[in-house]
PDB file of C-alpha atoms in Angstrom:
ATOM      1  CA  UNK A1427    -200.467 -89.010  24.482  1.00 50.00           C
ATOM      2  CA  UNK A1428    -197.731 -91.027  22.988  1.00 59.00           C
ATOM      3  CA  UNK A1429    -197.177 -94.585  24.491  1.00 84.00           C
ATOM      4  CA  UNK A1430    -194.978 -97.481  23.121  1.00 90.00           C
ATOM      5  CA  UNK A1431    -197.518 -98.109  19.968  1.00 94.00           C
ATOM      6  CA  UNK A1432    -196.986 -95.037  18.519  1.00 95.00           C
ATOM      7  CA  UNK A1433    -193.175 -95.708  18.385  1.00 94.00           C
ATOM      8  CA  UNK A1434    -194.134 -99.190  17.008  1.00 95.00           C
ATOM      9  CA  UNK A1435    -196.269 -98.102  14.661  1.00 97.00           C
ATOM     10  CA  UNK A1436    -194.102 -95.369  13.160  1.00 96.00           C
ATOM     11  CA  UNK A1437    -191.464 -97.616  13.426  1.00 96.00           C
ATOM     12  CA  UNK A1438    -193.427 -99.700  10.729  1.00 97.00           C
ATOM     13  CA  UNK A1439    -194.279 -96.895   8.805  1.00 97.00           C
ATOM     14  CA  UNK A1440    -190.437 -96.024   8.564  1.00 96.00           C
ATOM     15  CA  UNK A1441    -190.051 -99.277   7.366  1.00 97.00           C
ATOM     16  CA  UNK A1442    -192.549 -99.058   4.730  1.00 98.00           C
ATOM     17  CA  UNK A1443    -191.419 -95.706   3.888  1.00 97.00           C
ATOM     18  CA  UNK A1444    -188.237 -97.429   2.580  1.00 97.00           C
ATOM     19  CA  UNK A1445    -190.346 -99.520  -0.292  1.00 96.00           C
ATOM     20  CA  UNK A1446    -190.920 -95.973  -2.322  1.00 96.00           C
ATOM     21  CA  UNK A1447    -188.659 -95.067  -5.539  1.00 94.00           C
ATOM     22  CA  UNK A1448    -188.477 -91.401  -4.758  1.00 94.00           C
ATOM     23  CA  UNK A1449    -184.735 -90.202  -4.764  1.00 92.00           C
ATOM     24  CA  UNK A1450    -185.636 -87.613  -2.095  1.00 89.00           C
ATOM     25  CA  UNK A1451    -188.074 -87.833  -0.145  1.00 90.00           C
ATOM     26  CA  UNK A1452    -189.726 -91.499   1.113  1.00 95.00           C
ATOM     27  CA  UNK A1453    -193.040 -91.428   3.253  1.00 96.00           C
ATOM     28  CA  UNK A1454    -194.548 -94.411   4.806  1.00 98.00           C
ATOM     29  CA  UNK A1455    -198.262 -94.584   6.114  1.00 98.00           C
ATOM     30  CA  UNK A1456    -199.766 -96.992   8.473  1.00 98.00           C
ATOM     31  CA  UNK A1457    -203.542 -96.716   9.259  1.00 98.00           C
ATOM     32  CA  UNK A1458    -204.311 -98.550  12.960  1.00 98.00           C
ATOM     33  CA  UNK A1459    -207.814 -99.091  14.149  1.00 97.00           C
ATOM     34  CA  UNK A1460    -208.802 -98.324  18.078  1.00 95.00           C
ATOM     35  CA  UNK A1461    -207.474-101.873  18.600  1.00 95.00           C
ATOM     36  CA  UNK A1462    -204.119-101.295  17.577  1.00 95.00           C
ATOM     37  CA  UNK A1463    -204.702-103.371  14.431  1.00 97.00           C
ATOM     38  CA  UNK A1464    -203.347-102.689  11.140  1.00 98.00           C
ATOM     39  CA  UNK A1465    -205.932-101.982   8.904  1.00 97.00           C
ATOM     40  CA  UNK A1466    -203.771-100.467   5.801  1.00 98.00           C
ATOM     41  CA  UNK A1467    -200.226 -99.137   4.728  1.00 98.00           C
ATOM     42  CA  UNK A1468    -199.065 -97.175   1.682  1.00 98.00           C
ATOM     43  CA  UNK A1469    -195.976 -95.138   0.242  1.00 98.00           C
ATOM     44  CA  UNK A1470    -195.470 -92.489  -1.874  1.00 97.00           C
ATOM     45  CA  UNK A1471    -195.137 -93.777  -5.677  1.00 95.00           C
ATOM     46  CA  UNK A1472    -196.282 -93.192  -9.180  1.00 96.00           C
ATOM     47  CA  UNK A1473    -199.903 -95.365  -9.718  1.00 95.00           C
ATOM     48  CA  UNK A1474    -200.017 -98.637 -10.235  1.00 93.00           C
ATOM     49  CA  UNK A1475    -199.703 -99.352 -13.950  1.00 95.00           C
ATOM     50  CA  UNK A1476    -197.615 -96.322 -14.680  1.00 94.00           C
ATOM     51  CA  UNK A1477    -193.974 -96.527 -15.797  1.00 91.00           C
ATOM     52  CA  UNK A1478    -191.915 -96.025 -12.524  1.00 88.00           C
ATOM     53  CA  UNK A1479    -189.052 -94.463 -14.056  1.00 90.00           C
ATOM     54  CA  UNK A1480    -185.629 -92.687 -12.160  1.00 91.00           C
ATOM     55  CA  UNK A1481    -185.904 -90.266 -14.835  1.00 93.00           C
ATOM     56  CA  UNK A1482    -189.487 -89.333 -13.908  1.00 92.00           C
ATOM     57  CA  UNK A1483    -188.697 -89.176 -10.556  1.00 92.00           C
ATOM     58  CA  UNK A1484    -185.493 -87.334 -10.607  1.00 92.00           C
ATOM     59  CA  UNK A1485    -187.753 -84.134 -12.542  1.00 92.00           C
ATOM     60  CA  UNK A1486    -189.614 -82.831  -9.607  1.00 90.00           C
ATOM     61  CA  UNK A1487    -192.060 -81.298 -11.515  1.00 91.00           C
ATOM     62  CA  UNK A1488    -193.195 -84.340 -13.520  1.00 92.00           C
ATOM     63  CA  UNK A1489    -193.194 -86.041 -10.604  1.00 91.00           C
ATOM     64  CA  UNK A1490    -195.009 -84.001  -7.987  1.00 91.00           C
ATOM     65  CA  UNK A1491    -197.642 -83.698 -10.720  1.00 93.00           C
ATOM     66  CA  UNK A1492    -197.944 -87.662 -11.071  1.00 94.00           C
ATOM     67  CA  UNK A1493    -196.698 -89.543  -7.411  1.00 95.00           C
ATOM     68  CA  UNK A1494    -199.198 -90.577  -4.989  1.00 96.00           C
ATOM     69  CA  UNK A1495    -198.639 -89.835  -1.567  1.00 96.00           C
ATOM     70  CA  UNK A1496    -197.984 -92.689   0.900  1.00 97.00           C
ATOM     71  CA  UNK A1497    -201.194 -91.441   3.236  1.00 98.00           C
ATOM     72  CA  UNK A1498    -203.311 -91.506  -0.035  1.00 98.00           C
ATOM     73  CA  UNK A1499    -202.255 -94.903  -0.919  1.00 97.00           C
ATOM     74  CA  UNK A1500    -203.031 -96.298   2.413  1.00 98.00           C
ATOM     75  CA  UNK A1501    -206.440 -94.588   2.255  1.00 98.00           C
ATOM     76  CA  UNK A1502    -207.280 -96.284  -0.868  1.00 97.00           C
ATOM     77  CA  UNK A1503    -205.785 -99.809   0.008  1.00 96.00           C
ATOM     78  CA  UNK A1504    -207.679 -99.540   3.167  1.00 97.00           C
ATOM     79  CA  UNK A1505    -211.367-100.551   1.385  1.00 90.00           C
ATOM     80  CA  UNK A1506    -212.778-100.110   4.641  1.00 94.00           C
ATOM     81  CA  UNK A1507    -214.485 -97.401   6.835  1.00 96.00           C
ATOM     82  CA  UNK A1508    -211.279 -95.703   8.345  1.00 98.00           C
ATOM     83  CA  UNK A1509    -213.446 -93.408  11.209  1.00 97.00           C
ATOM     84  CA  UNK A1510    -212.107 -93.308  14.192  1.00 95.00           C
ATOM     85  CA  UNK A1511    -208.354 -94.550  13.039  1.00 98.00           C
ATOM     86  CA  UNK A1512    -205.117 -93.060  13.419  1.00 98.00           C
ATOM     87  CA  UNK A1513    -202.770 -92.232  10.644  1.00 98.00           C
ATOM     88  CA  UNK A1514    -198.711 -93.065  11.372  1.00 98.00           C
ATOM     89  CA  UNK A1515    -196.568 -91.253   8.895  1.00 97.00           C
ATOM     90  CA  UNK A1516    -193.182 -90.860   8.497  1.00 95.00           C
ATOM     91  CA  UNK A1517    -191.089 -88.943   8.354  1.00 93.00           C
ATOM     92  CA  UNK A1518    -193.353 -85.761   8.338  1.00 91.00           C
ATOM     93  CA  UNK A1519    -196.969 -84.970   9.213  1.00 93.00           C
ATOM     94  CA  UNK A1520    -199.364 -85.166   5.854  1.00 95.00           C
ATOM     95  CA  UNK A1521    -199.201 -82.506   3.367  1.00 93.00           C
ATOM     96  CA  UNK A1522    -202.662 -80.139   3.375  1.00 94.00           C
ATOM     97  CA  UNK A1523    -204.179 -81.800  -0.019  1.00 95.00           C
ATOM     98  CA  UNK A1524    -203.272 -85.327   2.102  1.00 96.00           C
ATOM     99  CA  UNK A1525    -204.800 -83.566   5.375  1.00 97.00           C
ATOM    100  CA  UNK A1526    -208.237 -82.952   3.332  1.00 97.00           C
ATOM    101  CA  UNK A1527    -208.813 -86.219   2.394  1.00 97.00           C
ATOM    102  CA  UNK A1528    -207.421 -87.719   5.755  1.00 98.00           C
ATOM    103  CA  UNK A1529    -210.468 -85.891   7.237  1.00 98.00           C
ATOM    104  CA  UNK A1530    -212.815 -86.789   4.750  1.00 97.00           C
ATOM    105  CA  UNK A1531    -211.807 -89.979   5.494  1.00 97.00           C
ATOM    106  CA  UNK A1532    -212.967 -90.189   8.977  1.00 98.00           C
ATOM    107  CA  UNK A1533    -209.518 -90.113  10.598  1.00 98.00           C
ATOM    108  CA  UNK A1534    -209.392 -88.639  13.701  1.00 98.00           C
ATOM    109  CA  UNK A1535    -205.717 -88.959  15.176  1.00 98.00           C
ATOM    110  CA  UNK A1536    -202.185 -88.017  13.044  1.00 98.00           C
ATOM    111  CA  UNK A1537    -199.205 -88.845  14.684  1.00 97.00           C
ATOM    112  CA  UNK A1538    -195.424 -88.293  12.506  1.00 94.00           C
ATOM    113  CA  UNK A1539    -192.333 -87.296  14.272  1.00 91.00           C
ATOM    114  CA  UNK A1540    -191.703 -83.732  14.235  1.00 85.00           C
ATOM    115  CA  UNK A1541    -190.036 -82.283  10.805  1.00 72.00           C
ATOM    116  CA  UNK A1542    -190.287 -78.752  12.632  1.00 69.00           C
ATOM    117  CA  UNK A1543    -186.103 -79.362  13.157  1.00 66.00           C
ATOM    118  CA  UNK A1544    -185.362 -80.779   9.567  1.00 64.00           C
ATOM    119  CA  UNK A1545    -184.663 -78.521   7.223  1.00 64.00           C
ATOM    120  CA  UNK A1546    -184.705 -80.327   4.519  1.00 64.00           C
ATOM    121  CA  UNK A1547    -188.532 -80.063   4.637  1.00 69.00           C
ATOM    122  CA  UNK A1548    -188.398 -76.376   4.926  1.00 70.00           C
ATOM    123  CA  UNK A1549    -190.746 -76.250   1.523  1.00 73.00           C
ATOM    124  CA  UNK A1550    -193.296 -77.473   2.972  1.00 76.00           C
ATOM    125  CA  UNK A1551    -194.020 -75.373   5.813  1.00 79.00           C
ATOM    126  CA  UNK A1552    -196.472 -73.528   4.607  1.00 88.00           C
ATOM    127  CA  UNK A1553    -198.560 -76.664   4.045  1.00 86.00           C
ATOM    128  CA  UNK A1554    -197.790 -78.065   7.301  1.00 88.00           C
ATOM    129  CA  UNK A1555    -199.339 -74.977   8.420  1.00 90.00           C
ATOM    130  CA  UNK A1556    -202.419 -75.839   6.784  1.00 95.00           C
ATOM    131  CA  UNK A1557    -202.792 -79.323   7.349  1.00 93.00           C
ATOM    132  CA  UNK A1558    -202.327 -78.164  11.248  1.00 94.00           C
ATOM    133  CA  UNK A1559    -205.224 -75.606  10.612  1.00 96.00           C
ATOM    134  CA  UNK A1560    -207.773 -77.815   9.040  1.00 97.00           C
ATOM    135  CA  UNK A1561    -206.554 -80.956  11.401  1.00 98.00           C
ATOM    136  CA  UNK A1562    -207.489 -78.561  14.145  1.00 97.00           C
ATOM    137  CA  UNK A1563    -210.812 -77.243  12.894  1.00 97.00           C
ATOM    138  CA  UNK A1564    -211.842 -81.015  12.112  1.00 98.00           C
ATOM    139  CA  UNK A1565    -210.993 -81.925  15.472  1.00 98.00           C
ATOM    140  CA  UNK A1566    -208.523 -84.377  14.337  1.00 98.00           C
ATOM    141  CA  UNK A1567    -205.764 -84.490  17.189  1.00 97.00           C
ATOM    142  CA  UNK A1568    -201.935 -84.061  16.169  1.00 96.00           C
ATOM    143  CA  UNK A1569    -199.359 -85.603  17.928  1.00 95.00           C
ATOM    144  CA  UNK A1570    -195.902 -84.331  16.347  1.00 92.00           C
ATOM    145  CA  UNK A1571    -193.053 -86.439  18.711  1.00 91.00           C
ATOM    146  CA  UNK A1572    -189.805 -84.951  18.345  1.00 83.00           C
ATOM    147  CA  UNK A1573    -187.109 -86.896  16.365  1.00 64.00           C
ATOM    148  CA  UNK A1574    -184.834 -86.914  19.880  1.00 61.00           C
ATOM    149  CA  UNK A1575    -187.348 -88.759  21.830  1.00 58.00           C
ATOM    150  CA  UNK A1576    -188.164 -91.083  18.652  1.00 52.00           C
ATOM    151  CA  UNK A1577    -184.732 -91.975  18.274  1.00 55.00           C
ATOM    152  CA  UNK A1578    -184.529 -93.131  22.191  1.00 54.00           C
ATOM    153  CA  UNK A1579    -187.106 -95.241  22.157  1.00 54.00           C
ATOM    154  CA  UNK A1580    -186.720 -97.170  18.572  1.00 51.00           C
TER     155      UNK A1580
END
């Protein structure tokens, strides 16, 4: 079910995607109550008090073992009861470490536009794949809209 908010709100969290350091991949999360409210954002980043350096980022290693993804952040900044909310991401669907801890959350929709044509996020397939398996046995619904019809309506 994908109506004129969901382009809106990934719309925003594009935008917000575009405040994170990482050289190659930025992710923006917006968390909307069931009255289309915004009740947190985040992007992906290194913690808050922790040197946000191009070097750090550029060595993928050091950096996938210290950055914070964008759906985490807006969890956290949220510092309210998130059940029943959907989570906007862009510009893929939440990794499966993200996907545990969206559904311990309480978060019961995911919509992102579809990465399934992207192959620059090939890698994380396999996660994807996960994420879609636990989303699914958690009863969280996924609504993946394809870049094509994104594009026409933004």
């Amino acid at each position: 079910m994908n109506d004129k908010w969901d382009f809106r709100f990934l719309d925003v969290a594009q935008s917000i995607s575009k405040w994170s350091k990482d050289p190659s991949t930025k992710v923006g999360a917006v968390i909307v109550d069931n009255n289309r409210r915004i009740v947190s954002t985040g992007y992906n980043g290194f913690p808050r008090l922790v040197e946000d350096a191009a070097e750090r980022y550029n060595n993928r290693d050091e950096k996938l073992e210290m950055i914070i993804h964008g759906e985490i952040n807006a969890i956290v900044f949220a510092k309210r009861d998130l059940a029943d909310c959907t989570l906007y991401t862009y510009p893929l669907m939440p990794c499966s470490r993200c996907a545990a801890i969206v559904i311990q959350a309480g978060i019961t929709r995911v919509v992102a536009p579809d990465h399934r044509i992207n192959k620059q996020f090939e890698r994380w397939n396999r996660s994807f794949d996960r994420s879609r398996e636990m989303f699914r046995e958690a009863g969280v619904a996924v609504d993946l809209i394809p870049f094509e019809l994104y594009n026409q309506c933004t």
